[in-house]
PDB file of N, CA and C in Angstrom:
ATOM      1  N   UNK A   1       0.829  -1.192   0.000  1.00 80.00           N
ATOM      2  CA  UNK A   1       0.000   0.000   0.000  1.00 80.00           C
ATOM      3  C   UNK A   1       0.878   1.261   0.000  1.00 80.00           C
ATOM      4  N   UNK A   2       1.946   1.249   0.779  1.00 84.00           N
ATOM      5  CA  UNK A   2       2.860   2.394   0.829  1.00 84.00           C
ATOM      6  C   UNK A   2       3.559   2.574  -0.518  1.00 84.00           C
ATOM      7  N   UNK A   3       3.937   1.488  -1.091  1.00 86.00           N
ATOM      8  CA  UNK A   3       4.620   1.550  -2.380  1.00 86.00           C
ATOM      9  C   UNK A   3       3.669   2.098  -3.435  1.00 86.00           C
ATOM     10  N   UNK A   4       2.438   1.678  -3.368  1.00 81.00           N
ATOM     11  CA  UNK A   4       1.438   2.147  -4.322  1.00 81.00           C
ATOM     12  C   UNK A   4       1.232   3.653  -4.172  1.00 81.00           C
ATOM     13  N   UNK A   5       1.189   4.138  -2.940  1.00 82.00           N
ATOM     14  CA  UNK A   5       1.046   5.582  -2.703  1.00 82.00           C
ATOM     15  C   UNK A   5       2.258   6.334  -3.245  1.00 82.00           C
ATOM     16  N   UNK A   6       3.423   5.783  -3.052  1.00 85.00           N
ATOM     17  CA  UNK A   6       4.642   6.436  -3.555  1.00 85.00           C
ATOM     18  C   UNK A   6       4.644   6.482  -5.080  1.00 85.00           C
ATOM     19  N   UNK A   7       4.224   5.390  -5.698  1.00 85.00           N
ATOM     20  CA  UNK A   7       4.156   5.353  -7.164  1.00 85.00           C
ATOM     21  C   UNK A   7       3.145   6.380  -7.658  1.00 85.00           C
ATOM     22  N   UNK A   8       1.982   6.453  -7.004  1.00 81.00           N
ATOM     23  CA  UNK A   8       0.966   7.439  -7.396  1.00 81.00           C
ATOM     24  C   UNK A   8       1.471   8.868  -7.169  1.00 81.00           C
ATOM     25  N   UNK A   9       2.186   9.068  -6.088  1.00 82.00           N
ATOM     26  CA  UNK A   9       2.738  10.391  -5.798  1.00 82.00           C
ATOM     27  C   UNK A   9       3.789  10.748  -6.847  1.00 82.00           C
ATOM     28  N   UNK A  10       4.622   9.757  -7.190  1.00 85.00           N
ATOM     29  CA  UNK A  10       5.649   9.995  -8.210  1.00 85.00           C
ATOM     30  C   UNK A  10       5.007  10.269  -9.560  1.00 85.00           C
ATOM     31  N   UNK A  11       3.925   9.543  -9.864  1.00 88.00           N
ATOM     32  CA  UNK A  11       3.216   9.794 -11.123  1.00 88.00           C
ATOM     33  C   UNK A  11       2.632  11.207 -11.135  1.00 88.00           C
ATOM     34  N   UNK A  12       2.096  11.618 -10.015  1.00 86.00           N
ATOM     35  CA  UNK A  12       1.549  12.983  -9.916  1.00 86.00           C
ATOM     36  C   UNK A  12       2.646  14.019 -10.112  1.00 86.00           C
ATOM     37  N   UNK A  13       3.795  13.766  -9.477  1.00 88.00           N
ATOM     38  CA  UNK A  13       4.918  14.702  -9.619  1.00 88.00           C
ATOM     39  C   UNK A  13       5.417  14.722 -11.057  1.00 88.00           C
ATOM     40  N   UNK A  14       5.435  13.527 -11.687  1.00 91.00           N
ATOM     41  CA  UNK A  14       5.875  13.432 -13.087  1.00 91.00           C
ATOM     42  C   UNK A  14       4.908  14.179 -13.993  1.00 91.00           C
ATOM     43  N   UNK A  15       3.634  14.030 -13.758  1.00 90.00           N
ATOM     44  CA  UNK A  15       2.631  14.742 -14.560  1.00 90.00           C
ATOM     45  C   UNK A  15       2.760  16.256 -14.384  1.00 90.00           C
ATOM     46  N   UNK A  16       2.950  16.698 -13.163  1.00 90.00           N
ATOM     47  CA  UNK A  16       3.126  18.144 -12.915  1.00 90.00           C
ATOM     48  C   UNK A  16       4.390  18.652 -13.599  1.00 90.00           C
ATOM     49  N   UNK A  17       5.461  17.846 -13.529  1.00 92.00           N
ATOM     50  CA  UNK A  17       6.710  18.232 -14.189  1.00 92.00           C
ATOM     51  C   UNK A  17       6.527  18.298 -15.694  1.00 92.00           C
ATOM     52  N   UNK A  18       5.813  17.302 -16.247  1.00 93.00           N
ATOM     53  CA  UNK A  18       5.558  17.276 -17.686  1.00 93.00           C
ATOM     54  C   UNK A  18       4.723  18.504 -18.085  1.00 93.00           C
ATOM     55  N   UNK A  19       3.724  18.834 -17.291  1.00 95.00           N
ATOM     56  CA  UNK A  19       2.884  19.999 -17.576  1.00 95.00           C
ATOM     57  C   UNK A  19       3.713  21.287 -17.500  1.00 95.00           C
ATOM     58  N   UNK A  20       4.586  21.350 -16.512  1.00 96.00           N
ATOM     59  CA  UNK A  20       5.456  22.532 -16.377  1.00 96.00           C
ATOM     60  C   UNK A  20       6.397  22.631 -17.571  1.00 96.00           C
ATOM     61  N   UNK A  21       6.941  21.488 -18.014  1.00 96.00           N
ATOM     62  CA  UNK A  21       7.812  21.480 -19.195  1.00 96.00           C
ATOM     63  C   UNK A  21       7.050  21.914 -20.438  1.00 96.00           C
ATOM     64  N   UNK A  22       5.814  21.459 -20.582  1.00 96.00           N
ATOM     65  CA  UNK A  22       4.985  21.865 -21.727  1.00 96.00           C
ATOM     66  C   UNK A  22       4.723  23.366 -21.712  1.00 96.00           C
ATOM     67  N   UNK A  23       4.415  23.910 -20.525  1.00 96.00           N
ATOM     68  CA  UNK A  23       4.200  25.365 -20.402  1.00 96.00           C
ATOM     69  C   UNK A  23       5.487  26.112 -20.741  1.00 96.00           C
ATOM     70  N   UNK A  24       6.616  25.594 -20.240  1.00 97.00           N
ATOM     71  CA  UNK A  24       7.902  26.240 -20.500  1.00 97.00           C
ATOM     72  C   UNK A  24       8.227  26.206 -21.988  1.00 97.00           C
ATOM     73  N   UNK A  25       7.952  25.071 -22.623  1.00 97.00           N
ATOM     74  CA  UNK A  25       8.197  24.953 -24.065  1.00 97.00           C
ATOM     75  C   UNK A  25       7.313  25.923 -24.839  1.00 97.00           C
ATOM     76  N   UNK A  26       6.053  26.046 -24.447  1.00 97.00           N
ATOM     77  CA  UNK A  26       5.131  26.983 -25.105  1.00 97.00           C
ATOM     78  C   UNK A  26       5.616  28.417 -24.947  1.00 97.00           C
ATOM     79  N   UNK A  27       6.071  28.757 -23.751  1.00 98.00           N
ATOM     80  CA  UNK A  27       6.592  30.114 -23.496  1.00 98.00           C
ATOM     81  C   UNK A  27       7.833  30.355 -24.348  1.00 98.00           C
ATOM     82  N   UNK A  28       8.694  29.335 -24.482  1.00 97.00           N
ATOM     83  CA  UNK A  28       9.909  29.475 -25.289  1.00 97.00           C
ATOM     84  C   UNK A  28       9.550  29.715 -26.757  1.00 97.00           C
ATOM     85  N   UNK A  29       8.550  28.988 -27.268  1.00 97.00           N
ATOM     86  CA  UNK A  29       8.121  29.173 -28.661  1.00 97.00           C
ATOM     87  C   UNK A  29       7.543  30.576 -28.851  1.00 97.00           C
ATOM     88  N   UNK A  30       6.703  31.017 -27.926  1.00 97.00           N
ATOM     89  CA  UNK A  30       6.122  32.363 -28.015  1.00 97.00           C
ATOM     90  C   UNK A  30       7.208  33.421 -27.953  1.00 97.00           C
ATOM     91  N   UNK A  31       8.192  33.219 -27.077  1.00 98.00           N
ATOM     92  CA  UNK A  31       9.300  34.174 -26.951  1.00 98.00           C
ATOM     93  C   UNK A  31      10.118  34.218 -28.235  1.00 98.00           C
ATOM     94  N   UNK A  32      10.357  33.050 -28.826  1.00 97.00           N
ATOM     95  CA  UNK A  32      11.103  33.003 -30.084  1.00 97.00           C
ATOM     96  C   UNK A  32      10.343  33.713 -31.189  1.00 97.00           C
ATOM     97  N   UNK A  33       9.030  33.484 -31.270  1.00 98.00           N
ATOM     98  CA  UNK A  33       8.209  34.171 -32.282  1.00 98.00           C
ATOM     99  C   UNK A  33       8.230  35.683 -32.076  1.00 98.00           C
ATOM    100  N   UNK A  34       8.113  36.094 -30.823  1.00 98.00           N
ATOM    101  CA  UNK A  34       8.153  37.525 -30.518  1.00 98.00           C
ATOM    102  C   UNK A  34       9.509  38.120 -30.895  1.00 98.00           C
ATOM    103  N   UNK A  35      10.577  37.384 -30.594  1.00 97.00           N
ATOM    104  CA  UNK A  35      11.914  37.855 -30.960  1.00 97.00           C
ATOM    105  C   UNK A  35      12.077  37.995 -32.467  1.00 97.00           C
ATOM    106  N   UNK A  36      11.511  37.045 -33.212  1.00 97.00           N
ATOM    107  CA  UNK A  36      11.571  37.110 -34.672  1.00 97.00           C
ATOM    108  C   UNK A  36      10.809  38.329 -35.188  1.00 97.00           C
ATOM    109  N   UNK A  37       9.622  38.563 -34.629  1.00 98.00           N
ATOM    110  CA  UNK A  37       8.829  39.736 -35.040  1.00 98.00           C
ATOM    111  C   UNK A  37       9.577  41.032 -34.734  1.00 98.00           C
ATOM    112  N   UNK A  38      10.174  41.107 -33.559  1.00 98.00           N
ATOM    113  CA  UNK A  38      10.914  42.315 -33.172  1.00 98.00           C
ATOM    114  C   UNK A  38      12.105  42.512 -34.097  1.00 98.00           C
ATOM    115  N   UNK A  39      12.798  41.421 -34.415  1.00 98.00           N
ATOM    116  CA  UNK A  39      13.956  41.510 -35.296  1.00 98.00           C
ATOM    117  C   UNK A  39      13.547  41.991 -36.683  1.00 98.00           C
ATOM    118  N   UNK A  40      12.427  41.484 -37.188  1.00 97.00           N
ATOM    119  CA  UNK A  40      11.918  41.927 -38.487  1.00 97.00           C
ATOM    120  C   UNK A  40      11.551  43.409 -38.448  1.00 97.00           C
ATOM    121  N   UNK A  41      10.870  43.826 -37.391  1.00 98.00           N
ATOM    122  CA  UNK A  41      10.482  45.242 -37.258  1.00 98.00           C
ATOM    123  C   UNK A  41      11.711  46.142 -37.172  1.00 98.00           C
ATOM    124  N   UNK A  42      12.723  45.696 -36.431  1.00 98.00           N
ATOM    125  CA  UNK A  42      13.952  46.490 -36.333  1.00 98.00           C
ATOM    126  C   UNK A  42      14.645  46.603 -37.692  1.00 98.00           C
ATOM    127  N   UNK A  43      14.602  45.517 -38.471  1.00 97.00           N
ATOM    128  CA  UNK A  43      15.172  45.565 -39.825  1.00 97.00           C
ATOM    129  C   UNK A  43      14.435  46.569 -40.690  1.00 97.00           C
ATOM    130  N   UNK A  44      13.096  46.577 -40.588  1.00 98.00           N
ATOM    131  CA  UNK A  44      12.297  47.545 -41.354  1.00 98.00           C
ATOM    132  C   UNK A  44      12.618  48.974 -40.927  1.00 98.00           C
ATOM    133  N   UNK A  45      12.734  49.182 -39.626  1.00 98.00           N
ATOM    134  CA  UNK A  45      13.056  50.529 -39.134  1.00 98.00           C
ATOM    135  C   UNK A  45      14.439  50.955 -39.584  1.00 98.00           C
ATOM    136  N   UNK A  46      15.385  50.014 -39.619  1.00 98.00           N
ATOM    137  CA  UNK A  46      16.734  50.340 -40.097  1.00 98.00           C
ATOM    138  C   UNK A  46      16.691  50.783 -41.552  1.00 98.00           C
ATOM    139  N   UNK A  47      15.921  50.064 -42.380  1.00 98.00           N
ATOM    140  CA  UNK A  47      15.790  50.451 -43.786  1.00 98.00           C
ATOM    141  C   UNK A  47      15.170  51.839 -43.917  1.00 98.00           C
ATOM    142  N   UNK A  48      14.140  52.117 -43.113  1.00 98.00           N
ATOM    143  CA  UNK A  48      13.511  53.446 -43.151  1.00 98.00           C
ATOM    144  C   UNK A  48      14.502  54.527 -42.747  1.00 98.00           C
ATOM    145  N   UNK A  49      15.273  54.254 -41.697  1.00 98.00           N
ATOM    146  CA  UNK A  49      16.265  55.239 -41.242  1.00 98.00           C
ATOM    147  C   UNK A  49      17.338  55.458 -42.305  1.00 98.00           C
ATOM    148  N   UNK A  50      17.745  54.393 -42.973  1.00 98.00           N
ATOM    149  CA  UNK A  50      18.751  54.514 -44.032  1.00 98.00           C
ATOM    150  C   UNK A  50      18.207  55.355 -45.184  1.00 98.00           C
ATOM    151  N   UNK A  51      16.955  55.083 -45.586  1.00 98.00           N
ATOM    152  CA  UNK A  51      16.348  55.882 -46.652  1.00 98.00           C
ATOM    153  C   UNK A  51      16.204  57.342 -46.230  1.00 98.00           C
ATOM    154  N   UNK A  52      15.824  57.563 -44.978  1.00 98.00           N
ATOM    155  CA  UNK A  52      15.676  58.932 -44.477  1.00 98.00           C
ATOM    156  C   UNK A  52      17.019  59.649 -44.465  1.00 98.00           C
ATOM    157  N   UNK A  53      18.077  58.940 -44.027  1.00 98.00           N
ATOM    158  CA  UNK A  53      19.417  59.542 -44.019  1.00 98.00           C
ATOM    159  C   UNK A  53      19.849  59.894 -45.439  1.00 98.00           C
ATOM    160  N   UNK A  54      19.596  58.992 -46.397  1.00 98.00           N
ATOM    161  CA  UNK A  54      19.950  59.273 -47.788  1.00 98.00           C
ATOM    162  C   UNK A  54      19.172  60.474 -48.316  1.00 98.00           C
ATOM    163  N   UNK A  55      17.887  60.555 -47.952  1.00 98.00           N
ATOM    164  CA  UNK A  55      17.068  61.694 -48.378  1.00 98.00           C
ATOM    165  C   UNK A  55      17.595  62.991 -47.766  1.00 98.00           C
ATOM    166  N   UNK A  56      17.997  62.937 -46.494  1.00 98.00           N
ATOM    167  CA  UNK A  56      18.556  64.128 -45.845  1.00 98.00           C
ATOM    168  C   UNK A  56      19.870  64.541 -46.494  1.00 98.00           C
ATOM    169  N   UNK A  57      20.697  63.560 -46.871  1.00 97.00           N
ATOM    170  CA  UNK A  57      21.946  63.877 -47.561  1.00 97.00           C
ATOM    171  C   UNK A  57      21.662  64.565 -48.893  1.00 97.00           C
ATOM    172  N   UNK A  58      20.682  64.026 -49.646  1.00 97.00           N
ATOM    173  CA  UNK A  58      20.314  64.648 -50.916  1.00 97.00           C
ATOM    174  C   UNK A  58      19.788  66.070 -50.701  1.00 97.00           C
ATOM    175  N   UNK A  59      18.965  66.235 -49.668  1.00 98.00           N
ATOM    176  CA  UNK A  59      18.421  67.556 -49.363  1.00 98.00           C
ATOM    177  C   UNK A  59      19.540  68.521 -48.970  1.00 98.00           C
ATOM    178  N   UNK A  60      20.497  68.031 -48.188  1.00 97.00           N
ATOM    179  CA  UNK A  60      21.637  68.860 -47.783  1.00 97.00           C
ATOM    180  C   UNK A  60      22.440  69.294 -49.002  1.00 97.00           C
ATOM    181  N   UNK A  61      22.669  68.367 -49.924  1.00 98.00           N
ATOM    182  CA  UNK A  61      23.409  68.710 -51.143  1.00 98.00           C
ATOM    183  C   UNK A  61      22.645  69.743 -51.973  1.00 98.00           C
ATOM    184  N   UNK A  62      21.327  69.571 -52.058  1.00 98.00           N
ATOM    185  CA  UNK A  62      20.513  70.532 -52.802  1.00 98.00           C
ATOM    186  C   UNK A  62      20.545  71.902 -52.141  1.00 98.00           C
ATOM    187  N   UNK A  63      20.475  71.917 -50.813  1.00 98.00           N
ATOM    188  CA  UNK A  63      20.535  73.197 -50.099  1.00 98.00           C
ATOM    189  C   UNK A  63      21.891  73.872 -50.291  1.00 98.00           C
ATOM    190  N   UNK A  64      22.960  73.103 -50.274  1.00 98.00           N
ATOM    191  CA  UNK A  64      24.290  73.682 -50.498  1.00 98.00           C
ATOM    192  C   UNK A  64      24.389  74.278 -51.895  1.00 98.00           C
ATOM    193  N   UNK A  65      23.857  73.562 -52.893  1.00 98.00           N
ATOM    194  CA  UNK A  65      23.862  74.091 -54.262  1.00 98.00           C
ATOM    195  C   UNK A  65      23.030  75.367 -54.337  1.00 98.00           C
ATOM    196  N   UNK A  66      21.875  75.372 -53.687  1.00 98.00           N
ATOM    197  CA  UNK A  66      21.020  76.568 -53.679  1.00 98.00           C
ATOM    198  C   UNK A  66      21.712  77.732 -52.991  1.00 98.00           C
ATOM    199  N   UNK A  67      22.392  77.427 -51.881  1.00 97.00           N
ATOM    200  CA  UNK A  67      23.106  78.475 -51.151  1.00 97.00           C
ATOM    201  C   UNK A  67      24.184  79.110 -52.033  1.00 97.00           C
ATOM    202  N   UNK A  68      24.949  78.259 -52.748  1.00 98.00           N
ATOM    203  CA  UNK A  68      25.989  78.791 -53.636  1.00 98.00           C
ATOM    204  C   UNK A  68      25.369  79.627 -54.756  1.00 98.00           C
ATOM    205  N   UNK A  69      24.249  79.152 -55.295  1.00 98.00           N
ATOM    206  CA  UNK A  69      23.572  79.894 -56.360  1.00 98.00           C
ATOM    207  C   UNK A  69      23.103  81.252 -55.855  1.00 98.00           C
ATOM    208  N   UNK A  70      22.523  81.286 -54.663  1.00 98.00           N
ATOM    209  CA  UNK A  70      22.059  82.562 -54.102  1.00 98.00           C
ATOM    210  C   UNK A  70      23.224  83.507 -53.819  1.00 98.00           C
ATOM    211  N   UNK A  71      24.329  82.955 -53.314  1.00 98.00           N
ATOM    212  CA  UNK A  71      25.503  83.806 -53.086  1.00 98.00           C
ATOM    213  C   UNK A  71      26.013  84.394 -54.395  1.00 98.00           C
ATOM    214  N   UNK A  72      26.064  83.589 -55.444  1.00 98.00           N
ATOM    215  CA  UNK A  72      26.500  84.096 -56.750  1.00 98.00           C
ATOM    216  C   UNK A  72      25.532  85.152 -57.279  1.00 98.00           C
ATOM    217  N   UNK A  73      24.242  84.919 -57.091  1.00 98.00           N
ATOM    218  CA  UNK A  73      23.263  85.912 -57.530  1.00 98.00           C
ATOM    219  C   UNK A  73      23.437  87.218 -56.756  1.00 98.00           C
ATOM    220  N   UNK A  74      23.702  87.119 -55.460  1.00 97.00           N
ATOM    221  CA  UNK A  74      23.934  88.322 -54.652  1.00 97.00           C
ATOM    222  C   UNK A  74      25.160  89.082 -55.131  1.00 97.00           C
ATOM    223  N   UNK A  75      26.237  88.338 -55.417  1.00 98.00           N
ATOM    224  CA  UNK A  75      27.454  88.996 -55.924  1.00 98.00           C
ATOM    225  C   UNK A  75      27.184  89.681 -57.257  1.00 98.00           C
ATOM    226  N   UNK A  76      26.450  89.004 -58.137  1.00 98.00           N
ATOM    227  CA  UNK A  76      26.132  89.603 -59.440  1.00 98.00           C
ATOM    228  C   UNK A  76      25.265  90.846 -59.266  1.00 98.00           C
ATOM    229  N   UNK A  77      24.333  90.814 -58.323  1.00 98.00           N
ATOM    230  CA  UNK A  77      23.471  91.981 -58.080  1.00 98.00           C
ATOM    231  C   UNK A  77      24.314  93.166 -57.607  1.00 98.00           C
ATOM    232  N   UNK A  78      25.270  92.894 -56.702  1.00 98.00           N
ATOM    233  CA  UNK A  78      26.144  93.971 -56.217  1.00 98.00           C
ATOM    234  C   UNK A  78      26.998  94.501 -57.368  1.00 98.00           C
ATOM    235  N   UNK A  79      27.544  93.584 -58.178  1.00 98.00           N
ATOM    236  CA  UNK A  79      28.365  94.001 -59.322  1.00 98.00           C
ATOM    237  C   UNK A  79      27.537  94.829 -60.293  1.00 98.00           C
ATOM    238  N   UNK A  80      26.312  94.393 -60.572  1.00 98.00           N
ATOM    239  CA  UNK A  80      25.442  95.157 -61.478  1.00 98.00           C
ATOM    240  C   UNK A  80      25.108  96.529 -60.905  1.00 98.00           C
ATOM    241  N   UNK A  81      24.879  96.590 -59.603  1.00 98.00           N
ATOM    242  CA  UNK A  81      24.571  97.870 -58.965  1.00 98.00           C
ATOM    243  C   UNK A  81      25.771  98.818 -59.058  1.00 98.00           C
ATOM    244  N   UNK A  82      26.969  98.298 -58.806  1.00 98.00           N
ATOM    245  CA  UNK A  82      28.180  99.126 -58.904  1.00 98.00           C
ATOM    246  C   UNK A  82      28.360  99.610 -60.344  1.00 98.00           C
ATOM    247  N   UNK A  83      28.133  98.702 -61.307  1.00 98.00           N
ATOM    248  CA  UNK A  83      28.261  99.098 -62.715  1.00 98.00           C
ATOM    249  C   UNK A  83      27.228 100.160 -63.062  1.00 98.00           C
ATOM    250  N   UNK A  84      26.002  99.987 -62.588  1.00 98.00           N
ATOM    251  CA  UNK A  84      24.948 100.968 -62.863  1.00 98.00           C
ATOM    252  C   UNK A  84      25.296 102.327 -62.258  1.00 98.00           C
ATOM    253  N   UNK A  85      25.771 102.343 -61.026  1.00 98.00           N
ATOM    254  CA  UNK A  85      26.155 103.608 -60.377  1.00 98.00           C
ATOM    255  C   UNK A  85      27.309 104.263 -61.134  1.00 98.00           C
ATOM    256  N   UNK A  86      28.258 103.443 -61.577  1.00 98.00           N
ATOM    257  CA  UNK A  86      29.395 103.976 -62.345  1.00 98.00           C
ATOM    258  C   UNK A  86      28.908 104.609 -63.643  1.00 98.00           C
ATOM    259  N   UNK A  87      28.003 103.931 -64.334  1.00 98.00           N
ATOM    260  CA  UNK A  87      27.464 104.476 -65.592  1.00 98.00           C
ATOM    261  C   UNK A  87      26.720 105.776 -65.324  1.00 98.00           C
ATOM    262  N   UNK A  88      25.923 105.819 -64.275  1.00 98.00           N
ATOM    263  CA  UNK A  88      25.173 107.041 -63.948  1.00 98.00           C
ATOM    264  C   UNK A  88      26.135 108.180 -63.642  1.00 98.00           C
ATOM    265  N   UNK A  89      27.175 107.916 -62.856  1.00 98.00           N
ATOM    266  CA  UNK A  89      28.150 108.962 -62.516  1.00 98.00           C
ATOM    267  C   UNK A  89      28.847 109.451 -63.784  1.00 98.00           C
ATOM    268  N   UNK A  90      29.217 108.508 -64.666  1.00 98.00           N
ATOM    269  CA  UNK A  90      29.866 108.913 -65.928  1.00 98.00           C
ATOM    270  C   UNK A  90      28.912 109.754 -66.787  1.00 98.00           C
ATOM    271  N   UNK A  91      27.643 109.346 -66.870  1.00 98.00           N
ATOM    272  CA  UNK A  91      26.680 110.113 -67.666  1.00 98.00           C
ATOM    273  C   UNK A  91      26.478 111.518 -67.087  1.00 98.00           C
ATOM    274  N   UNK A  92      26.391 111.618 -65.769  1.00 98.00           N
ATOM    275  CA  UNK A  92      26.250 112.935 -65.137  1.00 98.00           C
ATOM    276  C   UNK A  92      27.495 113.765 -65.407  1.00 98.00           C
ATOM    277  N   UNK A  93      28.657 113.122 -65.325  1.00 98.00           N
ATOM    278  CA  UNK A  93      29.899 113.855 -65.619  1.00 98.00           C
ATOM    279  C   UNK A  93      29.961 114.333 -67.060  1.00 98.00           C
ATOM    280  N   UNK A  94      29.584 113.432 -67.972  1.00 98.00           N
ATOM    281  CA  UNK A  94      29.583 113.813 -69.389  1.00 98.00           C
ATOM    282  C   UNK A  94      28.567 114.918 -69.642  1.00 98.00           C
ATOM    283  N   UNK A  95      27.387 114.812 -69.046  1.00 97.00           N
ATOM    284  CA  UNK A  95      26.357 115.849 -69.197  1.00 97.00           C
ATOM    285  C   UNK A  95      26.874 117.172 -68.647  1.00 97.00           C
ATOM    286  N   UNK A  96      27.526 117.122 -67.493  1.00 96.00           N
ATOM    287  CA  UNK A  96      28.083 118.352 -66.924  1.00 96.00           C
ATOM    288  C   UNK A  96      29.158 118.948 -67.834  1.00 96.00           C
ATOM    289  N   UNK A  97      29.994 118.090 -68.411  1.00 96.00           N
ATOM    290  CA  UNK A  97      31.048 118.572 -69.312  1.00 96.00           C
ATOM    291  C   UNK A  97      30.444 119.190 -70.569  1.00 96.00           C
ATOM    292  N   UNK A  98      29.402 118.531 -71.128  1.00 96.00           N
ATOM    293  CA  UNK A  98      28.750 119.055 -72.335  1.00 96.00           C
ATOM    294  C   UNK A  98      28.098 120.395 -72.024  1.00 96.00           C
ATOM    295  N   UNK A  99      27.412 120.481 -70.887  1.00 95.00           N
ATOM    296  CA  UNK A  99      26.773 121.756 -70.532  1.00 95.00           C
ATOM    297  C   UNK A  99      27.821 122.839 -70.292  1.00 95.00           C
ATOM    298  N   UNK A 100      28.902 122.506 -69.641  1.00 94.00           N
ATOM    299  CA  UNK A 100      29.970 123.467 -69.409  1.00 94.00           C
ATOM    300  C   UNK A 100      30.569 123.925 -70.732  1.00 94.00           C
ATOM    301  N   UNK A 101      30.820 122.969 -71.620  1.00 94.00           N
ATOM    302  CA  UNK A 101      31.427 123.297 -72.910  1.00 94.00           C
ATOM    303  C   UNK A 101      30.483 124.164 -73.752  1.00 94.00           C
ATOM    304  N   UNK A 102      29.148 123.853 -73.673  1.00 92.00           N
ATOM    305  CA  UNK A 102      28.196 124.589 -74.480  1.00 92.00           C
ATOM    306  C   UNK A 102      28.020 126.018 -73.963  1.00 92.00           C
ATOM    307  N   UNK A 103      27.928 126.190 -72.618  1.00 91.00           N
ATOM    308  CA  UNK A 103      27.644 127.512 -72.086  1.00 91.00           C
ATOM    309  C   UNK A 103      28.894 128.300 -71.765  1.00 91.00           C
ATOM    310  N   UNK A 104      30.001 127.649 -71.623  1.00 87.00           N
ATOM    311  CA  UNK A 104      31.213 128.363 -71.275  1.00 87.00           C
ATOM    312  C   UNK A 104      31.861 128.975 -72.497  1.00 87.00           C
ATOM    313  N   UNK A 105      31.576 128.446 -73.617  1.00 69.00           N
ATOM    314  CA  UNK A 105      32.229 128.980 -74.817  1.00 69.00           C
ATOM    315  C   UNK A 105      31.393 129.898 -75.617  1.00 69.00           C
TER     316      UNK A 105
END
């Protein structure tokens, strides 16, 4: 009778251990699946970040080109303004000389 109780107790312990192992195995499978999903999502995010970085690099290059173009346009505007002022001063000088020559003689 004692041996029978021990065998039944051992069977109960074995069943509980088997159930615990099954739960542990299920948790391990779920954890592995979750890890795979996270790894896939991280890969997708890495690709998005890489594309975003490339887009930012392209935008930076475009902005640098635009900045150089605007600086050149500013320099040309200043040069044109100086040339225009020079022409106006020369025309006023020539007009003054013509008027002086016409009325002085």
